[in-house]
Amino acid sequence: MLRGLYRFVKRELVRWRFERRNIYFKGNFKIGKGVEINTKYGGKIVFGENIELGDYTKFITFGGDISIGDYCSFNPFCVIYGHGGLEVGNKVRVATQTVIIPANHSYKDLEISIMHQKESRKGIVIGSDVWIAAGARILDGVNIGNGVVVAAGSVVTKSFESNRVIGGVPAKVIKVRDGK
């Protein structure tokens, strides 16, 4: 009984420490070792129910908001940024070493160095029941529909409708998930 009480108190203390930094967990969560959750330069992070964050995964807002739905998991070494806003639906699986960045550098003006040009911050929306395989890259301005499978190593530079299997560099539709 004391062990259960200890776990409850420890979990609530962790939750309290996060909430002081605009990081919210709505329900149960499992956090691996070396995970970084940071509301750098403002913004907030909201995690839904039953979240799993693998070892050494990073969630950094860079001024934008990150919203993660219920029953989502992020395997080790994922990098998730918030710049222009990130919204992830329910039951999303993100495999190891995936990078999601809702921002992009401008480079058109040859008179100004790239590092001093403005960033685009369109944001990213990922639907529910999505599987993002290992090493995928999801870039600014992308909307991924419900039920999409993103193949390993893909670079997603444009939006895709629901129930598609996508892959490649840049990603394109490989097939439609039609239940057959």
mmCIF file with all atom_site columns, C-alpha atoms in Angstrom:
data_model
loop_
_atom_site.group_PDB
_atom_site.id
_atom_site.type_symbol
_atom_site.label_atom_id
_atom_site.label_alt_id
_atom_site.label_comp_id
_atom_site.label_asym_id
_atom_site.label_entity_id
_atom_site.label_seq_id
_atom_site.pdbx_PDB_ins_code
_atom_site.Cartn_x
_atom_site.Cartn_y
_atom_site.Cartn_z
_atom_site.occupancy
_atom_site.B_iso_or_equiv
_atom_site.pdbx_formal_charge
_atom_site.auth_seq_id
_atom_site.auth_comp_id
_atom_site.auth_asym_id
_atom_site.auth_atom_id
_atom_site.pdbx_PDB_model_num
ATOM 1   C CA . MET A 1 1   ? 0.000  0.000  0.000   1.00 0.00 ? 1   MET A CA 1
ATOM 2   C CA . LEU A 1 2   ? 2.810  2.408  0.831   1.00 0.00 ? 2   LEU A CA 1
ATOM 3   C CA . ARG A 1 3   ? 4.482  1.661  -2.499  1.00 0.00 ? 3   ARG A CA 1
ATOM 4   C CA . GLY A 1 4   ? 1.287  2.655  -4.342  1.00 0.00 ? 4   GLY A CA 1
ATOM 5   C CA . LEU A 1 5   ? 0.978  5.851  -2.308  1.00 0.00 ? 5   LEU A CA 1
ATOM 6   C CA . TYR A 1 6   ? 4.638  6.686  -3.001  1.00 0.00 ? 6   TYR A CA 1
ATOM 7   C CA . ARG A 1 7   ? 4.153  6.232  -6.767  1.00 0.00 ? 7   ARG A CA 1
ATOM 8   C CA . PHE A 1 8   ? 1.048  8.426  -6.712  1.00 0.00 ? 8   PHE A CA 1
ATOM 9   C CA . VAL A 1 9   ? 2.757  11.222 -4.757  1.00 0.00 ? 9   VAL A CA 1
ATOM 10  C CA . LYS A 1 10  ? 5.864  11.045 -6.965  1.00 0.00 ? 10  LYS A CA 1
ATOM 11  C CA . ARG A 1 11  ? 3.742  11.221 -10.156 1.00 0.00 ? 11  ARG A CA 1
ATOM 12  C CA . GLU A 1 12  ? 1.773  14.206 -8.832  1.00 0.00 ? 12  GLU A CA 1
ATOM 13  C CA . LEU A 1 13  ? 4.977  16.042 -7.848  1.00 0.00 ? 13  LEU A CA 1
ATOM 14  C CA . VAL A 1 14  ? 6.367  15.488 -11.344 1.00 0.00 ? 14  VAL A CA 1
ATOM 15  C CA . ARG A 1 15  ? 3.084  16.725 -12.845 1.00 0.00 ? 15  ARG A CA 1
ATOM 16  C CA . TRP A 1 16  ? 3.193  19.852 -10.616 1.00 0.00 ? 16  TRP A CA 1
ATOM 17  C CA . ARG A 1 17  ? 6.791  20.627 -11.616 1.00 0.00 ? 17  ARG A CA 1
ATOM 18  C CA . PHE A 1 18  ? 5.873  20.402 -15.312 1.00 0.00 ? 18  PHE A CA 1
ATOM 19  C CA . GLU A 1 19  ? 2.735  22.534 -14.974 1.00 0.00 ? 19  GLU A CA 1
ATOM 20  C CA . ARG A 1 20  ? 4.796  25.361 -13.508 1.00 0.00 ? 20  ARG A CA 1
ATOM 21  C CA . ARG A 1 21  ? 6.560  25.469 -16.913 1.00 0.00 ? 21  ARG A CA 1
ATOM 22  C CA . ASN A 1 22  ? 3.403  25.319 -19.111 1.00 0.00 ? 22  ASN A CA 1
ATOM 23  C CA . ILE A 1 23  ? 3.716  21.555 -19.651 1.00 0.00 ? 23  ILE A CA 1
ATOM 24  C CA . TYR A 1 24  ? 0.534  19.572 -18.968 1.00 0.00 ? 24  TYR A CA 1
ATOM 25  C CA . PHE A 1 25  ? -0.196 15.848 -18.768 1.00 0.00 ? 25  PHE A CA 1
ATOM 26  C CA . LYS A 1 26  ? -3.932 15.024 -18.824 1.00 0.00 ? 26  LYS A CA 1
ATOM 27  C CA . GLY A 1 27  ? -3.539 11.426 -17.694 1.00 0.00 ? 27  GLY A CA 1
ATOM 28  C CA . ASN A 1 28  ? -1.040 8.620  -17.211 1.00 0.00 ? 28  ASN A CA 1
ATOM 29  C CA . PHE A 1 29  ? 2.385  9.022  -18.745 1.00 0.00 ? 29  PHE A CA 1
ATOM 30  C CA . LYS A 1 30  ? 5.650  7.131  -19.013 1.00 0.00 ? 30  LYS A CA 1
ATOM 31  C CA . ILE A 1 31  ? 8.838  9.138  -19.542 1.00 0.00 ? 31  ILE A CA 1
ATOM 32  C CA . GLY A 1 32  ? 12.130 7.481  -20.506 1.00 0.00 ? 32  GLY A CA 1
ATOM 33  C CA . LYS A 1 33  ? 15.565 8.554  -19.359 1.00 0.00 ? 33  LYS A CA 1
ATOM 34  C CA . GLY A 1 34  ? 17.164 11.692 -20.765 1.00 0.00 ? 34  GLY A CA 1
ATOM 35  C CA . VAL A 1 35  ? 13.887 13.096 -22.144 1.00 0.00 ? 35  VAL A CA 1
ATOM 36  C CA . GLU A 1 36  ? 13.882 16.886 -22.632 1.00 0.00 ? 36  GLU A CA 1
ATOM 37  C CA . ILE A 1 37  ? 10.550 18.727 -22.405 1.00 0.00 ? 37  ILE A CA 1
ATOM 38  C CA . ASN A 1 38  ? 11.128 22.464 -22.689 1.00 0.00 ? 38  ASN A CA 1
ATOM 39  C CA . THR A 1 39  ? 8.901  25.496 -23.261 1.00 0.00 ? 39  THR A CA 1
ATOM 40  C CA . LYS A 1 40  ? 11.845 27.519 -24.522 1.00 0.00 ? 40  LYS A CA 1
ATOM 41  C CA . TYR A 1 41  ? 10.914 31.066 -25.586 1.00 0.00 ? 41  TYR A CA 1
ATOM 42  C CA . GLY A 1 42  ? 7.280  30.576 -24.538 1.00 0.00 ? 42  GLY A CA 1
ATOM 43  C CA . GLY A 1 43  ? 4.506  28.338 -25.764 1.00 0.00 ? 43  GLY A CA 1
ATOM 44  C CA . LYS A 1 44  ? 3.000  25.347 -24.004 1.00 0.00 ? 44  LYS A CA 1
ATOM 45  C CA . ILE A 1 45  ? 2.900  21.589 -24.357 1.00 0.00 ? 45  ILE A CA 1
ATOM 46  C CA . VAL A 1 46  ? -0.225 19.534 -23.654 1.00 0.00 ? 46  VAL A CA 1
ATOM 47  C CA . PHE A 1 47  ? -0.029 15.735 -23.561 1.00 0.00 ? 47  PHE A CA 1
ATOM 48  C CA . GLY A 1 48  ? -3.216 13.638 -23.602 1.00 0.00 ? 48  GLY A CA 1
ATOM 49  C CA . GLU A 1 49  ? -3.948 10.408 -21.718 1.00 0.00 ? 49  GLU A CA 1
ATOM 50  C CA . ASN A 1 50  ? -1.567 7.424  -21.675 1.00 0.00 ? 50  ASN A CA 1
ATOM 51  C CA . ILE A 1 51  ? 1.506  8.953  -23.299 1.00 0.00 ? 51  ILE A CA 1
ATOM 52  C CA . GLU A 1 52  ? 4.862  7.190  -23.721 1.00 0.00 ? 52  GLU A CA 1
ATOM 53  C CA . LEU A 1 53  ? 8.030  9.201  -24.356 1.00 0.00 ? 53  LEU A CA 1
ATOM 54  C CA . GLY A 1 54  ? 11.065 7.090  -25.260 1.00 0.00 ? 54  GLY A CA 1
ATOM 55  C CA . ASP A 1 55  ? 14.583 7.668  -23.997 1.00 0.00 ? 55  ASP A CA 1
ATOM 56  C CA . TYR A 1 56  ? 16.316 10.877 -25.127 1.00 0.00 ? 56  TYR A CA 1
ATOM 57  C CA . THR A 1 57  ? 13.277 12.229 -26.968 1.00 0.00 ? 57  THR A CA 1
ATOM 58  C CA . LYS A 1 58  ? 13.050 16.043 -27.185 1.00 0.00 ? 58  LYS A CA 1
ATOM 59  C CA . PHE A 1 59  ? 9.954  18.248 -27.112 1.00 0.00 ? 59  PHE A CA 1
ATOM 60  C CA . ILE A 1 60  ? 10.900 21.938 -27.434 1.00 0.00 ? 60  ILE A CA 1
ATOM 61  C CA . THR A 1 61  ? 8.338  24.676 -28.189 1.00 0.00 ? 61  THR A CA 1
ATOM 62  C CA . PHE A 1 62  ? 10.542 27.512 -29.516 1.00 0.00 ? 62  PHE A CA 1
ATOM 63  C CA . GLY A 1 63  ? 7.590  29.839 -28.893 1.00 0.00 ? 63  GLY A CA 1
ATOM 64  C CA . GLY A 1 64  ? 4.873  27.673 -30.472 1.00 0.00 ? 64  GLY A CA 1
ATOM 65  C CA . ASP A 1 65  ? 2.405  25.258 -28.896 1.00 0.00 ? 65  ASP A CA 1
ATOM 66  C CA . ILE A 1 66  ? 2.573  21.468 -29.030 1.00 0.00 ? 66  ILE A CA 1
ATOM 67  C CA . SER A 1 67  ? -0.602 19.426 -28.517 1.00 0.00 ? 67  SER A CA 1
ATOM 68  C CA . ILE A 1 68  ? -0.380 15.627 -28.334 1.00 0.00 ? 68  ILE A CA 1
ATOM 69  C CA . GLY A 1 69  ? -3.567 13.513 -28.292 1.00 0.00 ? 69  GLY A CA 1
ATOM 70  C CA . ASP A 1 70  ? -4.406 10.424 -26.235 1.00 0.00 ? 70  ASP A CA 1
ATOM 71  C CA . TYR A 1 71  ? -2.609 7.055  -26.459 1.00 0.00 ? 71  TYR A CA 1
ATOM 72  C CA . CYS A 1 72  ? 0.420  8.365  -28.370 1.00 0.00 ? 72  CYS A CA 1
ATOM 73  C CA . SER A 1 73  ? 3.957  7.019  -28.214 1.00 0.00 ? 73  SER A CA 1
ATOM 74  C CA . PHE A 1 74  ? 7.271  8.500  -29.286 1.00 0.00 ? 74  PHE A CA 1
ATOM 75  C CA . ASN A 1 75  ? 10.156 6.036  -29.470 1.00 0.00 ? 75  ASN A CA 1
ATOM 76  C CA . PRO A 1 76  ? 13.729 6.929  -28.454 1.00 0.00 ? 76  PRO A CA 1
ATOM 77  C CA . PHE A 1 77  ? 15.641 9.821  -30.016 1.00 0.00 ? 77  PHE A CA 1
ATOM 78  C CA . CYS A 1 78  ? 12.678 11.645 -31.605 1.00 0.00 ? 78  CYS A CA 1
ATOM 79  C CA . VAL A 1 79  ? 13.000 15.419 -32.006 1.00 0.00 ? 79  VAL A CA 1
ATOM 80  C CA . ILE A 1 80  ? 9.693  17.302 -31.828 1.00 0.00 ? 80  ILE A CA 1
ATOM 81  C CA . TYR A 1 81  ? 9.634  21.106 -32.140 1.00 0.00 ? 81  TYR A CA 1
ATOM 82  C CA . GLY A 1 82  ? 6.759  23.557 -31.771 1.00 0.00 ? 82  GLY A CA 1
ATOM 83  C CA . HIS A 1 83  ? 7.826  26.745 -33.627 1.00 0.00 ? 83  HIS A CA 1
ATOM 84  C CA . GLY A 1 84  ? 4.672  27.345 -35.719 1.00 0.00 ? 84  GLY A CA 1
ATOM 85  C CA . GLY A 1 85  ? 2.466  24.969 -33.763 1.00 0.00 ? 85  GLY A CA 1
ATOM 86  C CA . LEU A 1 86  ? 2.157  21.192 -33.772 1.00 0.00 ? 86  LEU A CA 1
ATOM 87  C CA . GLU A 1 87  ? -1.076 19.264 -33.311 1.00 0.00 ? 87  GLU A CA 1
ATOM 88  C CA . VAL A 1 88  ? -0.991 15.454 -33.098 1.00 0.00 ? 88  VAL A CA 1
ATOM 89  C CA . GLY A 1 89  ? -4.205 13.397 -32.964 1.00 0.00 ? 89  GLY A CA 1
ATOM 90  C CA . ASN A 1 90  ? -4.999 10.278 -30.919 1.00 0.00 ? 90  ASN A CA 1
ATOM 91  C CA . LYS A 1 91  ? -3.339 6.859  -31.189 1.00 0.00 ? 91  LYS A CA 1
ATOM 92  C CA . VAL A 1 92  ? -0.308 8.092  -33.104 1.00 0.00 ? 92  VAL A CA 1
ATOM 93  C CA . ARG A 1 93  ? 2.885  6.025  -33.127 1.00 0.00 ? 93  ARG A CA 1
ATOM 94  C CA . VAL A 1 94  ? 6.163  7.790  -33.881 1.00 0.00 ? 94  VAL A CA 1
ATOM 95  C CA . ALA A 1 95  ? 9.193  5.559  -34.410 1.00 0.00 ? 95  ALA A CA 1
ATOM 96  C CA . THR A 1 96  ? 12.773 6.200  -33.379 1.00 0.00 ? 96  THR A CA 1
ATOM 97  C CA . GLN A 1 97  ? 14.791 9.125  -34.737 1.00 0.00 ? 97  GLN A CA 1
ATOM 98  C CA . THR A 1 98  ? 11.820 10.882 -36.320 1.00 0.00 ? 98  THR A CA 1
ATOM 99  C CA . VAL A 1 99  ? 12.119 14.678 -36.598 1.00 0.00 ? 99  VAL A CA 1
ATOM 100 C CA . ILE A 1 100 ? 9.069  16.979 -36.733 1.00 0.00 ? 100 ILE A CA 1
ATOM 101 C CA . ILE A 1 101 ? 9.813  20.683 -37.312 1.00 0.00 ? 101 ILE A CA 1
ATOM 102 C CA . PRO A 1 102 ? 6.998  23.224 -37.908 1.00 0.00 ? 102 PRO A CA 1
ATOM 103 C CA . ALA A 1 103 ? 9.368  25.934 -39.168 1.00 0.00 ? 103 ALA A CA 1
ATOM 104 C CA . ASN A 1 104 ? 11.592 26.537 -42.169 1.00 0.00 ? 104 ASN A CA 1
ATOM 105 C CA . HIS A 1 105 ? 14.325 29.016 -43.068 1.00 0.00 ? 105 HIS A CA 1
ATOM 106 C CA . SER A 1 106 ? 13.918 31.497 -45.896 1.00 0.00 ? 106 SER A CA 1
ATOM 107 C CA . TYR A 1 107 ? 16.865 31.764 -48.264 1.00 0.00 ? 107 TYR A CA 1
ATOM 108 C CA . LYS A 1 108 ? 15.621 33.840 -51.228 1.00 0.00 ? 108 LYS A CA 1
ATOM 109 C CA . ASP A 1 109 ? 17.376 37.161 -50.523 1.00 0.00 ? 109 ASP A CA 1
ATOM 110 C CA . LEU A 1 110 ? 20.989 36.832 -51.659 1.00 0.00 ? 110 LEU A CA 1
ATOM 111 C CA . GLU A 1 111 ? 21.898 40.115 -49.934 1.00 0.00 ? 111 GLU A CA 1
ATOM 112 C CA . ILE A 1 112 ? 21.068 38.750 -46.465 1.00 0.00 ? 112 ILE A CA 1
ATOM 113 C CA . SER A 1 113 ? 22.674 35.677 -44.918 1.00 0.00 ? 113 SER A CA 1
ATOM 114 C CA . ILE A 1 114 ? 20.287 32.747 -44.507 1.00 0.00 ? 114 ILE A CA 1
ATOM 115 C CA . MET A 1 115 ? 20.628 32.831 -40.726 1.00 0.00 ? 115 MET A CA 1
ATOM 116 C CA . HIS A 1 116 ? 19.285 36.414 -40.678 1.00 0.00 ? 116 HIS A CA 1
ATOM 117 C CA . GLN A 1 117 ? 16.285 35.828 -42.944 1.00 0.00 ? 117 GLN A CA 1
ATOM 118 C CA . LYS A 1 118 ? 12.836 35.165 -41.520 1.00 0.00 ? 118 LYS A CA 1
ATOM 119 C CA . GLU A 1 119 ? 11.485 31.701 -40.790 1.00 0.00 ? 119 GLU A CA 1
ATOM 120 C CA . SER A 1 120 ? 8.161  30.408 -42.019 1.00 0.00 ? 120 SER A CA 1
ATOM 121 C CA . ARG A 1 121 ? 6.027  29.026 -39.191 1.00 0.00 ? 121 ARG A CA 1
ATOM 122 C CA . LYS A 1 122 ? 2.955  27.506 -40.816 1.00 0.00 ? 122 LYS A CA 1
ATOM 123 C CA . GLY A 1 123 ? 2.589  24.661 -38.333 1.00 0.00 ? 123 GLY A CA 1
ATOM 124 C CA . ILE A 1 124 ? 1.961  20.939 -38.700 1.00 0.00 ? 124 ILE A CA 1
ATOM 125 C CA . VAL A 1 125 ? -1.206 18.891 -38.118 1.00 0.00 ? 125 VAL A CA 1
ATOM 126 C CA . ILE A 1 126 ? -1.023 15.101 -37.807 1.00 0.00 ? 126 ILE A CA 1
ATOM 127 C CA . GLY A 1 127 ? -4.342 13.225 -37.667 1.00 0.00 ? 127 GLY A CA 1
ATOM 128 C CA . SER A 1 128 ? -5.324 10.238 -35.529 1.00 0.00 ? 128 SER A CA 1
ATOM 129 C CA . ASP A 1 129 ? -4.322 6.585  -36.045 1.00 0.00 ? 129 ASP A CA 1
ATOM 130 C CA . VAL A 1 130 ? -1.084 7.559  -37.810 1.00 0.00 ? 130 VAL A CA 1
ATOM 131 C CA . TRP A 1 131 ? 2.143  5.552  -37.847 1.00 0.00 ? 131 TRP A CA 1
ATOM 132 C CA . ILE A 1 132 ? 5.343  7.452  -38.603 1.00 0.00 ? 132 ILE A CA 1
ATOM 133 C CA . ALA A 1 133 ? 8.145  4.937  -39.184 1.00 0.00 ? 133 ALA A CA 1
ATOM 134 C CA . ALA A 1 134 ? 11.797 5.283  -38.178 1.00 0.00 ? 134 ALA A CA 1
ATOM 135 C CA . GLY A 1 135 ? 13.830 8.248  -39.340 1.00 0.00 ? 135 GLY A CA 1
ATOM 136 C CA . ALA A 1 136 ? 11.003 10.149 -41.026 1.00 0.00 ? 136 ALA A CA 1
ATOM 137 C CA . ARG A 1 137 ? 11.121 13.937 -41.350 1.00 0.00 ? 137 ARG A CA 1
ATOM 138 C CA . ILE A 1 138 ? 7.909  16.001 -41.220 1.00 0.00 ? 138 ILE A CA 1
ATOM 139 C CA . LEU A 1 139 ? 8.416  19.598 -42.369 1.00 0.00 ? 139 LEU A CA 1
ATOM 140 C CA . ASP A 1 140 ? 6.590  22.916 -41.928 1.00 0.00 ? 140 ASP A CA 1
ATOM 141 C CA . GLY A 1 141 ? 3.137  23.457 -43.419 1.00 0.00 ? 141 GLY A CA 1
ATOM 142 C CA . VAL A 1 142 ? 2.218  19.764 -43.634 1.00 0.00 ? 142 VAL A CA 1
ATOM 143 C CA . ASN A 1 143 ? -1.186 18.270 -42.767 1.00 0.00 ? 143 ASN A CA 1
ATOM 144 C CA . ILE A 1 144 ? -1.266 14.483 -42.478 1.00 0.00 ? 144 ILE A CA 1
ATOM 145 C CA . GLY A 1 145 ? -4.748 12.936 -42.512 1.00 0.00 ? 145 GLY A CA 1
ATOM 146 C CA . ASN A 1 146 ? -6.123 10.182 -40.282 1.00 0.00 ? 146 ASN A CA 1
ATOM 147 C CA . GLY A 1 147 ? -4.890 6.636  -40.822 1.00 0.00 ? 147 GLY A CA 1
ATOM 148 C CA . VAL A 1 148 ? -1.741 7.595  -42.736 1.00 0.00 ? 148 VAL A CA 1
ATOM 149 C CA . VAL A 1 149 ? 1.381  5.406  -42.673 1.00 0.00 ? 149 VAL A CA 1
ATOM 150 C CA . VAL A 1 150 ? 4.661  7.261  -43.271 1.00 0.00 ? 150 VAL A CA 1
ATOM 151 C CA . ALA A 1 151 ? 7.424  4.920  -44.497 1.00 0.00 ? 151 ALA A CA 1
ATOM 152 C CA . ALA A 1 152 ? 10.827 4.836  -42.809 1.00 0.00 ? 152 ALA A CA 1
ATOM 153 C CA . GLY A 1 153 ? 13.243 7.537  -43.936 1.00 0.00 ? 153 GLY A CA 1
ATOM 154 C CA . SER A 1 154 ? 10.585 9.607  -45.705 1.00 0.00 ? 154 SER A CA 1
ATOM 155 C CA . VAL A 1 155 ? 10.764 13.388 -45.979 1.00 0.00 ? 155 VAL A CA 1
ATOM 156 C CA . VAL A 1 156 ? 7.224  14.789 -45.874 1.00 0.00 ? 156 VAL A CA 1
ATOM 157 C CA . THR A 1 157 ? 7.123  18.221 -47.542 1.00 0.00 ? 157 THR A CA 1
ATOM 158 C CA . LYS A 1 158 ? 3.426  18.420 -48.509 1.00 0.00 ? 158 LYS A CA 1
ATOM 159 C CA . SER A 1 159 ? 0.032  17.435 -47.110 1.00 0.00 ? 159 SER A CA 1
ATOM 160 C CA . PHE A 1 160 ? -1.666 14.052 -47.577 1.00 0.00 ? 160 PHE A CA 1
ATOM 161 C CA . GLU A 1 161 ? -5.278 12.909 -47.325 1.00 0.00 ? 161 GLU A CA 1
ATOM 162 C CA . SER A 1 162 ? -6.457 10.234 -44.889 1.00 0.00 ? 162 SER A CA 1
ATOM 163 C CA . ASN A 1 163 ? -5.740 6.506  -45.279 1.00 0.00 ? 163 ASN A CA 1
ATOM 164 C CA . ARG A 1 164 ? -2.653 6.741  -47.452 1.00 0.00 ? 164 ARG A CA 1
ATOM 165 C CA . VAL A 1 165 ? 0.684  4.954  -47.284 1.00 0.00 ? 165 VAL A CA 1
ATOM 166 C CA . ILE A 1 166 ? 3.353  7.493  -48.185 1.00 0.00 ? 166 ILE A CA 1
ATOM 167 C CA . GLY A 1 167 ? 7.103  7.258  -48.590 1.00 0.00 ? 167 GLY A CA 1
ATOM 168 C CA . GLY A 1 168 ? 10.182 8.556  -50.338 1.00 0.00 ? 168 GLY A CA 1
ATOM 169 C CA . VAL A 1 169 ? 12.216 11.737 -50.602 1.00 0.00 ? 169 VAL A CA 1
ATOM 170 C CA . PRO A 1 170 ? 10.110 13.763 -51.034 1.00 0.00 ? 170 PRO A CA 1
ATOM 171 C CA . ALA A 1 171 ? 7.203  11.615 -49.858 1.00 0.00 ? 171 ALA A CA 1
ATOM 172 C CA . LYS A 1 172 ? 4.501  10.584 -52.330 1.00 0.00 ? 172 LYS A CA 1
ATOM 173 C CA . VAL A 1 173 ? 1.506  8.245  -52.164 1.00 0.00 ? 173 VAL A CA 1
ATOM 174 C CA . ILE A 1 174 ? 2.551  4.596  -52.428 1.00 0.00 ? 174 ILE A CA 1
ATOM 175 C CA . LYS A 1 175 ? -0.947 3.196  -51.992 1.00 0.00 ? 175 LYS A CA 1
ATOM 176 C CA . VAL A 1 176 ? -4.361 3.847  -50.515 1.00 0.00 ? 176 VAL A CA 1
ATOM 177 C CA . ARG A 1 177 ? -5.393 1.975  -47.373 1.00 0.00 ? 177 ARG A CA 1
ATOM 178 C CA . ASP A 1 178 ? -8.794 0.638  -48.385 1.00 0.00 ? 178 ASP A CA 1
ATOM 179 C CA . GLY A 1 179 ? -9.135 -2.264 -45.938 1.00 0.00 ? 179 GLY A CA 1
ATOM 180 C CA . LYS A 1 180 ? -8.496 -4.970 -48.558 1.00 0.00 ? 180 LYS A CA 1
#
